[in-house]
C-alpha cells in the first residue's frame, strides 16, 4: 500500500456511490430493537422497486439518538425516521419518490443534532463500519500516512500541542504520556487500547468501537509509530460482542490492505494488533489491572510507580490509552494540533462524547465541545425529562463520580469545573434523575457495585466498601442514627485516602457528593439514638465482613 | 487427582483452540472463554485439563476462573435471563424486572430454577443504556421492557417446549 493506492481506493469507493442512500443504524442499541430486519427489508424493497441503479440501502454506525431506534436516514436529502419496523421499510423507500409512509419522522434540525460538534464521531451514521473502503473514502488512514511522513518525536510534540487529555476519566495529558514512553530506550514496547468500558451508564467507547473500528486502529498505529512500539492490544469487555466482531474484521481488512503489519505505507514501520477479551471485572479498567488481565492473570492492580509507561506489559514500556483518546488522534494528525486546540476551553481541549441516559427525553450519544454547560446538554440536546418532570440531579462519572444537583447545571463541563463540585468527567456517562429518584438509594446502588467489583487486594477497599454498603443499607431501611451517618462520612474519607487504586479511591464519591447536596434526604431517614443500641462496635455484624 | 474428562468432541475442539494459542499461559482467559462456551460451565475436570495444557498450577487457573464474573463454576439453566443493572437501567426500574422473574421462578438473582429451566442473572452494564431497561434473553438483547412483558417471555420457556 502506498499513498496513491489509498487515494485510488477512496476515488473508486466514491465513484461507486449511488446518488441516493438509505442508511440504517446497525449498532447494538438499534439492533436490539430489530434494525437487522429493517435493513433486510429496505434492501429487498430497493431491489423490488428496480431502484438498484440510483439507490442503495446500507448499514451504518450509530447516529446517536438511541431512544428513537431503529433509526433510518435518507441521504442526501437528510430525511430521518425513528422506531422503524420492518413493515415500514417499503413505505420509506416509496416516500423517497413522493409516496406515503406511516413511519415516524425525526427532525434532523432539532438541537440534539444541530448543537453537537463531532470530531470523534464525525463519520458515525454515514459510513459502513464493516467495510474499510467506506472508511478510506471519508479520509480514513490519511492521518496515519501523514504521521509517517514525520519523525516520531514531532508527532509527540503535535499531540502535546493539541492539549488532548485522556478520555478514560482522569484527564492525564496524552502528549506527556506518549513522551514518557517515547523517551524510554529503544526495544520492545507495547500499545494497549483500553476498551473495558465498565462504568454502568456509559457506552460511548462501545459505540466508537462498533461504528469506527478503523479509526481506533489508525489512532493506535499513529501512537505506536510515535512511541516506537510494534505490537498493540485492544482489551475489550466480553459484554460487547458486536464491537469485538467489528474490530476483528477491521484488523483483518487493514492487515490485508497493508495498513497494519510490516512496511506500512512502504516505510520500515511495522505494527500488529491483537484483541484480548475481558471476562467481567470493573477493576480491569485500571491500567495496571488491565495489564495483568492481558497477561492472563487475575485483574488486580499494583502500586504505581513504576508506571506502565516505564514498566508495563511483560515489564516493557507500555502506552495505555482509552478508545476515545485513540479515536481522536487521526483527526489531530489530519487537521493539525492548532485546529484541535482551538476547540474547547483553556485547559480542556477538544470535544467529549457523553452517553446521555436515564430520565431524559432524547437518550443517546452526544459529542460537544468541552466547556458546554450541563444545562445545555441535559435541557437543550436532551430535551429535559421524558415526562416533563423537573430534573433533580445529573450523575456523571459512574461509580467513581458524583451527583450534581439541578442548581449547579450551569457548570461548564471540563475536568477542573466538575472536580470542583465533587464529581468527575469520568468516561462520559451522564444519567439524568428526577424527583422520584432517592439519592441515598442511588448511593447504595453504587456502593453495592463497588463492593462487588473490588478485587480484594487491599483492605481499605475490600472491607471498607462492604462496611459502607452496610451503613447505607441501614440508612435506607430507616434503622440508622446520626452516629451512623457520621461513621459513614468518616469511613468514606478513610477508604478514599488509603485504597490502592482508583476503584477504592473513588468509590466514596457518589456517597460524599449526595450527602453534600442532598443532606436533607439523609437526615429524613435518621432514627433517634435510643432506638439503636448498642452503637458502633456491633453496628454491622462481623459475618458481613 | 480429579477424574479426567471423557474423550468427547468438545474436548477435541478445546484442545485445538489451546494449540492455536500455542499453549501459551497468557492465553488462559481466552481458553477459559472457549471452554465455557463448549461445556456451558467450568467444572473441576475442565479446569485441571486447562491447567495441564497451559502448564499452569491449578491454583492459578482456579484463581482466575473465580475472579471474573463471566466464568461460572456451576451449570446454568436451559434458558438464561440476564437483567442489566447498569445505572440507566437501575433508575428505569431494573430491580422490578429482577423481582418479577425471581418471584415467578421462586429464585433470586444468580440462581437457576429447581427444574433447571431458567437461570436469572444480573449484568453490570450491557452498554445498551439508550434503551434502558434492557435484558438479554438467551443471548438476544431486548430493550425498554416492562415486568409484565418480561414475565410473559419467561413463561413461554417454562410452559412451552
mmCIF file of N, CA and C in Angstrom, chain A residues 10 25 35 104 109 116 119 156 163 192 194 245 316 319 355 378 382 387 392 396 398 455 479 496 499:
data_model
loop_
_atom_site.group_PDB
_atom_site.id
_atom_site.type_symbol
_atom_site.label_atom_id
_atom_site.label_comp_id
_atom_site.label_asym_id
_atom_site.label_seq_id
_atom_site.Cartn_x
_atom_site.Cartn_y
_atom_site.Cartn_z
ATOM 1 N N UNK A 10 -10.131 5.341 -2.315
ATOM 2 C CA UNK A 10 -11.115 6.359 -1.942
ATOM 3 C C UNK A 10 -11.908 6.816 -3.165
ATOM 4 N N UNK A 25 -29.206 2.325 10.979
ATOM 5 C CA UNK A 25 -28.269 2.111 12.092
ATOM 6 C C UNK A 25 -28.179 0.622 12.430
ATOM 7 N N UNK A 35 -33.151 -3.683 14.131
ATOM 8 C CA UNK A 35 -32.717 -2.976 12.925
ATOM 9 C C UNK A 35 -32.192 -3.910 11.842
ATOM 10 N N UNK A 104 -42.509 7.127 11.591
ATOM 11 C CA UNK A 104 -42.398 8.332 12.401
ATOM 12 C C UNK A 104 -41.167 9.147 11.986
ATOM 13 N N UNK A 109 -33.082 18.702 12.369
ATOM 14 C CA UNK A 109 -32.570 20.023 12.764
ATOM 15 C C UNK A 109 -32.823 20.354 14.212
ATOM 16 N N UNK A 116 -24.515 19.572 18.297
ATOM 17 C CA UNK A 116 -23.340 18.732 18.514
ATOM 18 C C UNK A 116 -22.182 19.219 17.652
ATOM 19 N N UNK A 119 -16.161 15.369 16.302
ATOM 20 C CA UNK A 119 -14.796 15.133 15.856
ATOM 21 C C UNK A 119 -14.552 13.627 15.828
ATOM 22 N N UNK A 156 4.767 13.375 18.759
ATOM 23 C CA UNK A 156 4.551 13.552 20.194
ATOM 24 C C UNK A 156 4.387 15.038 20.507
ATOM 25 N N UNK A 163 -3.146 19.611 23.194
ATOM 26 C CA UNK A 163 -3.784 19.730 24.504
ATOM 27 C C UNK A 163 -4.726 18.595 24.835
ATOM 28 N N UNK A 192 -1.500 -0.320 24.222
ATOM 29 C CA UNK A 192 -2.736 -1.003 24.595
ATOM 30 C C UNK A 192 -3.909 -0.025 24.509
ATOM 31 N N UNK A 194 -7.550 0.637 25.817
ATOM 32 C CA UNK A 194 -8.440 0.238 26.911
ATOM 33 C C UNK A 194 -9.901 0.328 26.464
ATOM 34 N N UNK A 245 -16.475 -8.294 17.213
ATOM 35 C CA UNK A 245 -16.618 -8.806 15.840
ATOM 36 C C UNK A 245 -16.131 -7.781 14.810
ATOM 37 N N UNK A 316 7.689 -4.293 29.982
ATOM 38 C CA UNK A 316 8.211 -3.416 28.930
ATOM 39 C C UNK A 316 7.465 -2.080 28.955
ATOM 40 N N UNK A 319 2.237 1.945 26.384
ATOM 41 C CA UNK A 319 1.350 3.100 26.301
ATOM 42 C C UNK A 319 -0.091 2.607 26.377
ATOM 43 N N UNK A 355 -22.664 9.797 27.068
ATOM 44 C CA UNK A 355 -23.840 8.963 26.865
ATOM 45 C C UNK A 355 -24.906 9.474 27.819
ATOM 46 N N UNK A 378 -28.293 18.646 28.981
ATOM 47 C CA UNK A 378 -29.473 17.959 29.503
ATOM 48 C C UNK A 378 -30.764 18.566 28.957
ATOM 49 N N UNK A 382 -30.739 17.160 25.259
ATOM 50 C CA UNK A 382 -31.507 16.042 25.806
ATOM 51 C C UNK A 382 -33.008 16.295 25.831
ATOM 52 N N UNK A 387 -40.992 12.933 30.810
ATOM 53 C CA UNK A 387 -42.382 13.226 31.139
ATOM 54 C C UNK A 387 -42.566 14.643 31.675
ATOM 55 N N UNK A 392 -33.724 16.550 38.767
ATOM 56 C CA UNK A 392 -33.271 16.675 40.147
ATOM 57 C C UNK A 392 -31.748 16.695 40.224
ATOM 58 N N UNK A 396 -22.604 12.016 36.967
ATOM 59 C CA UNK A 396 -21.553 11.874 35.953
ATOM 60 C C UNK A 396 -20.429 10.994 36.506
ATOM 61 N N UNK A 398 -20.034 7.721 36.625
ATOM 62 C CA UNK A 398 -20.316 6.366 37.121
ATOM 63 C C UNK A 398 -20.013 6.221 38.597
ATOM 64 N N UNK A 455 -11.397 -5.820 43.837
ATOM 65 C CA UNK A 455 -10.630 -7.021 43.508
ATOM 66 C C UNK A 455 -10.189 -7.750 44.765
ATOM 67 N N UNK A 479 -32.961 2.426 59.754
ATOM 68 C CA UNK A 479 -32.510 1.879 61.030
ATOM 69 C C UNK A 479 -31.278 2.613 61.544
ATOM 70 N N UNK A 496 -11.224 6.542 50.773
ATOM 71 C CA UNK A 496 -10.717 7.383 49.690
ATOM 72 C C UNK A 496 -9.209 7.596 49.814
ATOM 73 N N UNK A 499 -6.983 3.599 49.815
ATOM 74 C CA UNK A 499 -7.072 2.489 48.863
ATOM 75 C C UNK A 499 -5.924 2.512 47.870
#
